[in-house]
Short mmCIF file of C-alpha atoms in Angstrom, two decimals:
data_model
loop_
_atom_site.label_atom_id
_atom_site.label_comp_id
_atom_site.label_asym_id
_atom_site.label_seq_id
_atom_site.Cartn_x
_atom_site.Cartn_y
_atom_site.Cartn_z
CA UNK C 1 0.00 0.00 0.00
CA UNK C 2 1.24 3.49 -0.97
CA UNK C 3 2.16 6.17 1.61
CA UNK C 4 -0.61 8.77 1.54
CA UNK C 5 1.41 12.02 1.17
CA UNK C 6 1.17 15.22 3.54
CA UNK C 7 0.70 17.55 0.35
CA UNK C 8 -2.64 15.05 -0.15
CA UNK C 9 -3.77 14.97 3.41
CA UNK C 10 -3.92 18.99 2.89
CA UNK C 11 -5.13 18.87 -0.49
CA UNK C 12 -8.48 16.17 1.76
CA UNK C 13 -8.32 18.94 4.93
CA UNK C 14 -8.59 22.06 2.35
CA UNK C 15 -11.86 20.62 0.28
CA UNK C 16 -13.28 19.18 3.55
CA UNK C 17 -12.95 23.20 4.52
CA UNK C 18 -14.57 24.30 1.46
CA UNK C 19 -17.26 22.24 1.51
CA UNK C 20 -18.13 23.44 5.26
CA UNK C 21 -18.20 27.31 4.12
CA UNK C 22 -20.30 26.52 0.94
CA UNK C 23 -22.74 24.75 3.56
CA UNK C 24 -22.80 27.36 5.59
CA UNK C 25 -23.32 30.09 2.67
CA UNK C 26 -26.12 27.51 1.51
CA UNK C 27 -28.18 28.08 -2.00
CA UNK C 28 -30.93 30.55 -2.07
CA UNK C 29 -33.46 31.10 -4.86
CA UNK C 30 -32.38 34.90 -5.08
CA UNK C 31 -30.11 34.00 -7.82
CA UNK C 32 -31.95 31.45 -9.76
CA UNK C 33 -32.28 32.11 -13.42
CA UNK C 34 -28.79 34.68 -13.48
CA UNK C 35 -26.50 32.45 -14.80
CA UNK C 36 -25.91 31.14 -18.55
CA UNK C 37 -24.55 28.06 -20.12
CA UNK C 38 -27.18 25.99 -18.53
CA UNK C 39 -26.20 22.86 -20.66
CA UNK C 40 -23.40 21.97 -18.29
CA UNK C 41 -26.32 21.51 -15.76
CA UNK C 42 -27.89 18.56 -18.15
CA UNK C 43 -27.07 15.56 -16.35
CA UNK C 44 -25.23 12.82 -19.11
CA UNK C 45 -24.98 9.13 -18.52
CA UNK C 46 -27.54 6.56 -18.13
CA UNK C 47 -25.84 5.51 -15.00
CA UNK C 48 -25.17 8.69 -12.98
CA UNK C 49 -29.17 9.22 -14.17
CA UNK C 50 -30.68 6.20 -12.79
CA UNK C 51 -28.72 7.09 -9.72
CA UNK C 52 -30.07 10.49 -9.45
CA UNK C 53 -26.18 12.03 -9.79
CA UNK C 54 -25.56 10.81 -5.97
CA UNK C 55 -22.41 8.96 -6.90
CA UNK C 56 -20.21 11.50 -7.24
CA UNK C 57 -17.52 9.34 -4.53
CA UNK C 58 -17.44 6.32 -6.56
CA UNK C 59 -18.22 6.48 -10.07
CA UNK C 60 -15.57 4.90 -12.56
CA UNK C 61 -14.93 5.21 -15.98
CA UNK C 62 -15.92 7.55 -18.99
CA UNK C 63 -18.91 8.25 -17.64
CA UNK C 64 -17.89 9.82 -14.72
CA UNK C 65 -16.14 12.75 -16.75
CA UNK C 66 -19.43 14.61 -15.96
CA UNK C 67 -19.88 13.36 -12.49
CA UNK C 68 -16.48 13.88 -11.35
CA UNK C 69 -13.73 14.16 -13.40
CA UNK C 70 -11.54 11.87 -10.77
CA UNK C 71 -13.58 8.48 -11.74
CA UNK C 72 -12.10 8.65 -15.07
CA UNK C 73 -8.47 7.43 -13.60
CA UNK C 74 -10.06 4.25 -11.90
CA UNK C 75 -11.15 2.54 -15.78
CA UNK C 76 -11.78 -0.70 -15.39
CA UNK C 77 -9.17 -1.28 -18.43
CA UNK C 78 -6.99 0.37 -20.70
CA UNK C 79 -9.66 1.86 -23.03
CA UNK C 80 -13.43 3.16 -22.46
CA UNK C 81 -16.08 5.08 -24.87
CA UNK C 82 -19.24 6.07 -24.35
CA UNK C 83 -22.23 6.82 -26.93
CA UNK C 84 -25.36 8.23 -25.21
CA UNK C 85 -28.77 10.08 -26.41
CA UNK C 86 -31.20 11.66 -24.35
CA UNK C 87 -34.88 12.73 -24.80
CA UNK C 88 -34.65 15.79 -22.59
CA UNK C 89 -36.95 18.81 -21.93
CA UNK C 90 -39.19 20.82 -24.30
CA UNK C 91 -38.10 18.35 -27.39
CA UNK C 92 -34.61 18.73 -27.20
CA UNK C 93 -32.33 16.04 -27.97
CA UNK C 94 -29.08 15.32 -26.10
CA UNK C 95 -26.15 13.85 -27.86
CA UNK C 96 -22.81 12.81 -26.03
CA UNK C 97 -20.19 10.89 -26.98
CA UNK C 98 -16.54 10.09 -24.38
CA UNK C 99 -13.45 8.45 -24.53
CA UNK C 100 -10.69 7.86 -21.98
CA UNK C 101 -7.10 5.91 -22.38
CA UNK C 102 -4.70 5.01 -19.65
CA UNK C 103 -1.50 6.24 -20.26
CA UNK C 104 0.86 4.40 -18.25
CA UNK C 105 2.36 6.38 -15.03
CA UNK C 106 0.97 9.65 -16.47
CA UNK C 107 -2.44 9.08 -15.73
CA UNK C 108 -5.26 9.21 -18.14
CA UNK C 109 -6.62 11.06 -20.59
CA UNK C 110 -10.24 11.68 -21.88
CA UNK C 111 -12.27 13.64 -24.52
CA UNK C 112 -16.03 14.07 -24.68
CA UNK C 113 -18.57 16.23 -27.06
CA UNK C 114 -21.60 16.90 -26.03
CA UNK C 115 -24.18 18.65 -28.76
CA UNK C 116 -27.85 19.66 -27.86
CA UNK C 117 -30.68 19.66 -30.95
CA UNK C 118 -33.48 22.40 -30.58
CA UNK C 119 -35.17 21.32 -34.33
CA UNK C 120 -36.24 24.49 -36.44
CA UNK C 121 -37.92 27.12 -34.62
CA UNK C 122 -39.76 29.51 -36.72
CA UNK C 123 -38.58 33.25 -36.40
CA UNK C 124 -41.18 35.96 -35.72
CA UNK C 125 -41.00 39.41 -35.57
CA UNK C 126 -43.91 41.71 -34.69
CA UNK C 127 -44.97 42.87 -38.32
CA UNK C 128 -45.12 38.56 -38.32
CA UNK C 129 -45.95 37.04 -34.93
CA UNK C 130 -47.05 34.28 -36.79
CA UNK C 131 -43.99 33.79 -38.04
CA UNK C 132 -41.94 35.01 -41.26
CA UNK C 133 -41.68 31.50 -42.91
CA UNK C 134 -38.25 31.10 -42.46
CA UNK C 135 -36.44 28.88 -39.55
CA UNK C 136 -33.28 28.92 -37.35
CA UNK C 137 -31.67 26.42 -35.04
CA UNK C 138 -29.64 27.38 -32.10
CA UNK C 139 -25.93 25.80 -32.17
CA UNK C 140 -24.81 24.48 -28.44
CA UNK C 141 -21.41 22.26 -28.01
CA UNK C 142 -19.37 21.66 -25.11
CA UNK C 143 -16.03 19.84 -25.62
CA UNK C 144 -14.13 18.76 -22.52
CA UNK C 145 -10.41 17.52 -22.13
CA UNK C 146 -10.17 15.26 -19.20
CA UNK C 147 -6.92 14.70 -17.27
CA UNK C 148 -6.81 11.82 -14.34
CA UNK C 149 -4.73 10.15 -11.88
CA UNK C 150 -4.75 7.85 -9.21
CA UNK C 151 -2.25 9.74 -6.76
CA UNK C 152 -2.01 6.49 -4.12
CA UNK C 153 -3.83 3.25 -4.15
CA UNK C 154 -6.80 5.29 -2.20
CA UNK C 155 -6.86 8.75 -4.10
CA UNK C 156 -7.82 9.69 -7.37
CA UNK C 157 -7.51 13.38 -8.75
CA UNK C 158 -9.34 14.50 -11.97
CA UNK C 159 -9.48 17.83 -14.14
CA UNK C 160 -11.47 18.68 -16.68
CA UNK C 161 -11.37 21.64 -19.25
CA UNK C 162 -14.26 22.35 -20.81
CA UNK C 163 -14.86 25.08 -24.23
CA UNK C 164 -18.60 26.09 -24.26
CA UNK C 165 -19.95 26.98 -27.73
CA UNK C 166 -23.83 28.58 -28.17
CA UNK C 167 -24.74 30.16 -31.04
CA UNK C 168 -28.23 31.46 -31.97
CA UNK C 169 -28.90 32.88 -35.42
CA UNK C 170 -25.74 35.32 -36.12
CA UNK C 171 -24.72 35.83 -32.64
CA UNK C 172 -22.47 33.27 -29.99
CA UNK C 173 -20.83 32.87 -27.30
CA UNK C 174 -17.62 31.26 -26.24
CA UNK C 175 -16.25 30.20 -22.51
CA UNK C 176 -14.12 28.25 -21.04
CA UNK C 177 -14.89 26.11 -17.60
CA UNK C 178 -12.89 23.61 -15.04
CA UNK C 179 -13.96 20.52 -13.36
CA UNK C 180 -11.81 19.27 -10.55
CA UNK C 181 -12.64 16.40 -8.20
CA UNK C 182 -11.06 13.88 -6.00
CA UNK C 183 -12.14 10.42 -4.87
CA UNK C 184 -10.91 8.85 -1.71
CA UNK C 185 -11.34 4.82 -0.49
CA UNK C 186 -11.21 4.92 3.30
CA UNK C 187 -9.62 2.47 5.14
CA UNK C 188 -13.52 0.90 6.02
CA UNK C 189 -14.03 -1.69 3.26
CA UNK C 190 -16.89 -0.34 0.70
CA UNK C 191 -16.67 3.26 1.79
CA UNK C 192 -16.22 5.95 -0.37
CA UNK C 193 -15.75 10.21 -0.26
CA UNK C 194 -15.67 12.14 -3.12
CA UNK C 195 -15.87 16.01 -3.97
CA UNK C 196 -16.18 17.78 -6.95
CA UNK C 197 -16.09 21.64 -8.12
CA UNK C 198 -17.38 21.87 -11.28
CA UNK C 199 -17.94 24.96 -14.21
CA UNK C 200 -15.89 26.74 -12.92
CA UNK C 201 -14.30 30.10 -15.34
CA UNK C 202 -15.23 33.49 -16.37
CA UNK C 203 -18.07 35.36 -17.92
CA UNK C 204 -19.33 34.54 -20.98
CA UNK C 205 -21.23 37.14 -23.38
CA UNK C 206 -22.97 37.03 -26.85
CA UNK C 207 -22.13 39.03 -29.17
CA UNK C 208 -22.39 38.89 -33.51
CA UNK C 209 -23.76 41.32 -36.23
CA UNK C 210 -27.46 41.18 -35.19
CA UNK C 211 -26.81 43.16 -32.06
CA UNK C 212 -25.91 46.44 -35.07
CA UNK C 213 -28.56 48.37 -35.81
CA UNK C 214 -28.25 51.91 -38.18
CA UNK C 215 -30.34 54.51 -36.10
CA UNK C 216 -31.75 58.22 -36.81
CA UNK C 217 -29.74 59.63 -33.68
CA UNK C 218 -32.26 62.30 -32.17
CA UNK C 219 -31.72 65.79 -32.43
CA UNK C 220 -29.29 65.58 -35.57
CA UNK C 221 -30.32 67.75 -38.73
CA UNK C 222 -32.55 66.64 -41.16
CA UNK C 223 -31.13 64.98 -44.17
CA UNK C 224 -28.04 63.61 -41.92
CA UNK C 225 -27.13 59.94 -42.51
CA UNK C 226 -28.12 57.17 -39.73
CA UNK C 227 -25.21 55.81 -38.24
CA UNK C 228 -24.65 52.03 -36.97
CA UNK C 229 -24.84 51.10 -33.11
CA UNK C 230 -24.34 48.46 -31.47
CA UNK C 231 -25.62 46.63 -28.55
CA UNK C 232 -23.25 45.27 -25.55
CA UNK C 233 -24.74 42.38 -24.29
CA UNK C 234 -24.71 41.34 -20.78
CA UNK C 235 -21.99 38.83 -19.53
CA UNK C 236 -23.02 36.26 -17.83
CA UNK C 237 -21.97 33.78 -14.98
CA UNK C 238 -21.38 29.75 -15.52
CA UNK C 239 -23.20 27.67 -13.64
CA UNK C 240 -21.27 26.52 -10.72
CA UNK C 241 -21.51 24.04 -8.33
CA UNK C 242 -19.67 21.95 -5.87
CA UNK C 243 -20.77 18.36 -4.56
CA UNK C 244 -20.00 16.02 -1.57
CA UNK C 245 -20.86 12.48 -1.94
CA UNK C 246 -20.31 9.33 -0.17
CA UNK C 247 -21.00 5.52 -0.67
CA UNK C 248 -20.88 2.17 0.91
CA UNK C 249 -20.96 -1.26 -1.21
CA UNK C 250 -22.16 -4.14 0.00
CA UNK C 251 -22.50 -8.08 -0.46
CA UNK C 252 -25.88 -9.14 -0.24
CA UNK C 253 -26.34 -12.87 -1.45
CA UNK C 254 -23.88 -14.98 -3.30
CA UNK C 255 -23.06 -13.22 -6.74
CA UNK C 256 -24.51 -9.96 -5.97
CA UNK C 257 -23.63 -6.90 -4.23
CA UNK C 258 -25.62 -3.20 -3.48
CA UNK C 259 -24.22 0.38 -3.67
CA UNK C 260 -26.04 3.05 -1.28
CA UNK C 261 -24.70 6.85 -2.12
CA UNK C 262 -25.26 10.25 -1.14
CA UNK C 263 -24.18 13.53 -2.44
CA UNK C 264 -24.90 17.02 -1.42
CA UNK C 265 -24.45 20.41 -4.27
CA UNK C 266 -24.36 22.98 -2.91
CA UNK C 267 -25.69 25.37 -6.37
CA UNK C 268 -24.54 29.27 -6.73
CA UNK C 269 -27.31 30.25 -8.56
CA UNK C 270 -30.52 27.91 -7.55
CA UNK C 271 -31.42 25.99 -4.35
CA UNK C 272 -29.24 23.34 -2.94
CA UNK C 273 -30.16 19.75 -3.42
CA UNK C 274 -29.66 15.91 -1.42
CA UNK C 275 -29.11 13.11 -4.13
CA UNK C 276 -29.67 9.85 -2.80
CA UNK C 277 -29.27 6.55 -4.80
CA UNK C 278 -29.28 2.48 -5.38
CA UNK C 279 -27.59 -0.01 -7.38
CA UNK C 280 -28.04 -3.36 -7.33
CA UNK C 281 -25.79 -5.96 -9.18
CA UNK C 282 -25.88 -9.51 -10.13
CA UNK C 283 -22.20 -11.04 -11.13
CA UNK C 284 -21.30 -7.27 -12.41
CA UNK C 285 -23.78 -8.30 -15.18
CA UNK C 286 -26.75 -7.19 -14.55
CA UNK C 287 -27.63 -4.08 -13.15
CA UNK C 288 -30.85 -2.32 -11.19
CA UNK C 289 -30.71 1.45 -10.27
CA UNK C 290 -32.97 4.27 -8.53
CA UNK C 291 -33.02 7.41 -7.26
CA UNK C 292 -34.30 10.39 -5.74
CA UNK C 293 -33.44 14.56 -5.73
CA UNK C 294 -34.62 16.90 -3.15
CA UNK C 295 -34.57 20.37 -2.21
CA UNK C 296 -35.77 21.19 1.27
CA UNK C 297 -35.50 25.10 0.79
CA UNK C 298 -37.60 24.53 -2.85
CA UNK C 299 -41.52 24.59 -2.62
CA UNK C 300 -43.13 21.83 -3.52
CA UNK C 301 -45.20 23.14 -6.72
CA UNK C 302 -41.44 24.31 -8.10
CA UNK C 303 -39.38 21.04 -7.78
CA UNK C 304 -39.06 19.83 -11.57
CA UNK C 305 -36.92 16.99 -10.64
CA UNK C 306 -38.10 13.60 -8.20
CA UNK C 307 -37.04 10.32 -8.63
CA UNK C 308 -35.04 8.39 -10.73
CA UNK C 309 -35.08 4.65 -11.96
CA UNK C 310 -32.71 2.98 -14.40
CA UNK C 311 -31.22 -0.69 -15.44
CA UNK C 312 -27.98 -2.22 -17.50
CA UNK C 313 -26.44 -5.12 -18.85
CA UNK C 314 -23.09 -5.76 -19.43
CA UNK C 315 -21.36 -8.95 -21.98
CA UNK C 316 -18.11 -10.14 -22.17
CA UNK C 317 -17.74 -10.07 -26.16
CA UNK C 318 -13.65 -11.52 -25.36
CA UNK C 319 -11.26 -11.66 -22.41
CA UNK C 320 -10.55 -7.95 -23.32
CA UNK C 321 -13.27 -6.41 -24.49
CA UNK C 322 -16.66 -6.08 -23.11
CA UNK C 323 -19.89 -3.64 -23.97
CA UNK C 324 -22.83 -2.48 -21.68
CA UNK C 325 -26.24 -0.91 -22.46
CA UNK C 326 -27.69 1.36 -20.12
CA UNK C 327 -31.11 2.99 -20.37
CA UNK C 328 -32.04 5.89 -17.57
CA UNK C 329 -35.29 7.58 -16.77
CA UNK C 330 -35.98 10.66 -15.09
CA UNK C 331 -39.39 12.20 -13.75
CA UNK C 332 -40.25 15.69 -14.51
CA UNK C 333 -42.90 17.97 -13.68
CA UNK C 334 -44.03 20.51 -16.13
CA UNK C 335 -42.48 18.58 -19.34
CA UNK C 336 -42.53 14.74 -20.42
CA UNK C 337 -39.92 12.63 -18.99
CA UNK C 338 -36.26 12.21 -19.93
CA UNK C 339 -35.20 8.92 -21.26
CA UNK C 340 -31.44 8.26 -21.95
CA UNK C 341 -29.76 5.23 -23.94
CA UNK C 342 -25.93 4.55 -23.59
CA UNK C 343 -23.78 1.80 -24.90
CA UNK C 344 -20.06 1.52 -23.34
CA UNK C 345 -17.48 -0.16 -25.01
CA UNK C 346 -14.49 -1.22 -22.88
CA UNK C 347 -10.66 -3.02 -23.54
#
């Protein structure tokens, strides 16, 4: 067993600190709806889904490059990718797509691309609120460069860096955002801590020809020419959040074990929420999943989110390679239910 560092212990004692100060300056609803870039909020991966995103201490793999970024060290092999779609709110269509390699002593490395799909939305103006007959469709992509490594036996230490890409018609918006987290195996057998800070960065702020107009400026003589003014637009914040989580796995007949987790995110521009999660497994081949989200500071008619539910299989195809299907749902109020399909493919 690996000596556990003093830089590391520091590194455990400094988020344990942060994470008491962020629960102390808890999540109020004065700031919902202030921040931007609200696609790094959609949750991706059928797993972390049917879990309700409470296993941010012990998720492994490509998929937990969302989660937290330190999961992505402890791949089960030397190669993962991930292909997921998502039926998410108001019609639009969630696309993501992750790798992740182990490199040898330098860690790992991971890439992911995740697109969002409005459809054609007419464009209407008020000579035409019916709409003008013509169509546009808003451009969103988020590309994130992962960076992992288990530091001892016990600790794993991810990083992710994210570009953010929106467009809408002739304007965008670019931004750049950081995920750290850490995992930690206690010394208790099946327990798990893990933290993550996530979307982290500066502003971002549209801008693009559109936001030009050619005015009359008031007060000029008549006959003078109208001259071309722009619009600032308004930066805006990312959406950033940081999570606590813990987990304990257990054996509970011959073949088959059960993960219990917990995570608590602390949100800078919404309410706080308490993730809690199952998973059941039969000979790490079949898998059973639920989950439930809850806000005690949001009221009741406001919560969109409640529980989750989910299920995988997972198939040897040789003694090195090996795929998984995984299908999530998620209840929501006020718009039909998300449904997500992944397939992993592992080496």
């Amino acid at each position: 067993m690996k000596t556990i560092s003093r830089t590391t212990i520091w590194a455990l004692l400094l988020s344990v600190l942060a994470g008491s100060v962020a629960v102390v300056e808890a999540g109020t609803g004065r700031r919902k709806g202030t921040s931007g870039a609200q696609e790094l909020l959609i949750p991706l991966g059928a797993r972390g889904i049917g879990l309700s995103g409470s296993y941010t201490s012990g998720i492994q793999g490509v998929e937990a490059m969302y989660w937290n970024p330190a999961g992505v060290a402890v791949l089960p092999g030397s190669a993962e990718a991930m292909f997921t779609h998502m039926n998410y709110l108001a019609d639009v269509n969630v696309e993501y797509a992750a790798v992740a390699a182990k490199l040898g002593e330098f860690g790992t490395l991971g890439f992911s691309i995740q697109t969002l799909n409005f459809g054609d939305i007419a464009i209407t103006t008020t000579d035409y609120p019916d709409g003008t007959g013509e169509t546009y469709s808003p451009n969103y992509i988020t590309l994130a460069l992962n960076f992992s490594k288990m530091m001892t036996d016990r600790i794993a230490f991810g990083l992710n860096v994210k570009v953010v890409s929106e467009t809408i018609m002739r304007e965008s918006a670019t931004g750049v955002a950081f995920d750290f987290g850490l995992q930690y195996q206690t010394g208790v057998r099946g327990f798990k801590f893990g933290v993550a800070m996530k979307n982290l960065g500066p502003n971002m702020r549209f801008d693009g020809p559109d936001l030009e107009q050619t005015v009359q400026i008031p007060g000029t003589e008549p006959g003078s020419q109208p001259r071309p003014l722009r619009i600032t637009a308004q930066e805006f914040d990312l959406p950033s959040t940081l999570e606590f989580g813990t987990s304990y796995e257990m054996s509970v007949m011959a073949q088959s074990s059960l993960v219990i987790s917990g995570t608590f995110i602390h949100n800078n521009f919404s309410y706080d929420d308490f993730r809690i999660g199952g998973e059941w497994s039969y000979d790490n081949m079949l898998f059973v999943r639920g989950g439930y989200s809850l806000s005690p500071d949001l009221p009741t008619e406001e919560a969109m989110y409640t529980f989750t539910v989910g299920a995988g299989v997972k198939f040897s195809l040789s003694p090195t390679m090996s795929i998984a299907v995984d299908y999530g749902y998620q209840a929501t109020e006020f718009f039909d239910d998300n449904h997500v399909f992944g397939i992993k493919l592992g080496l």
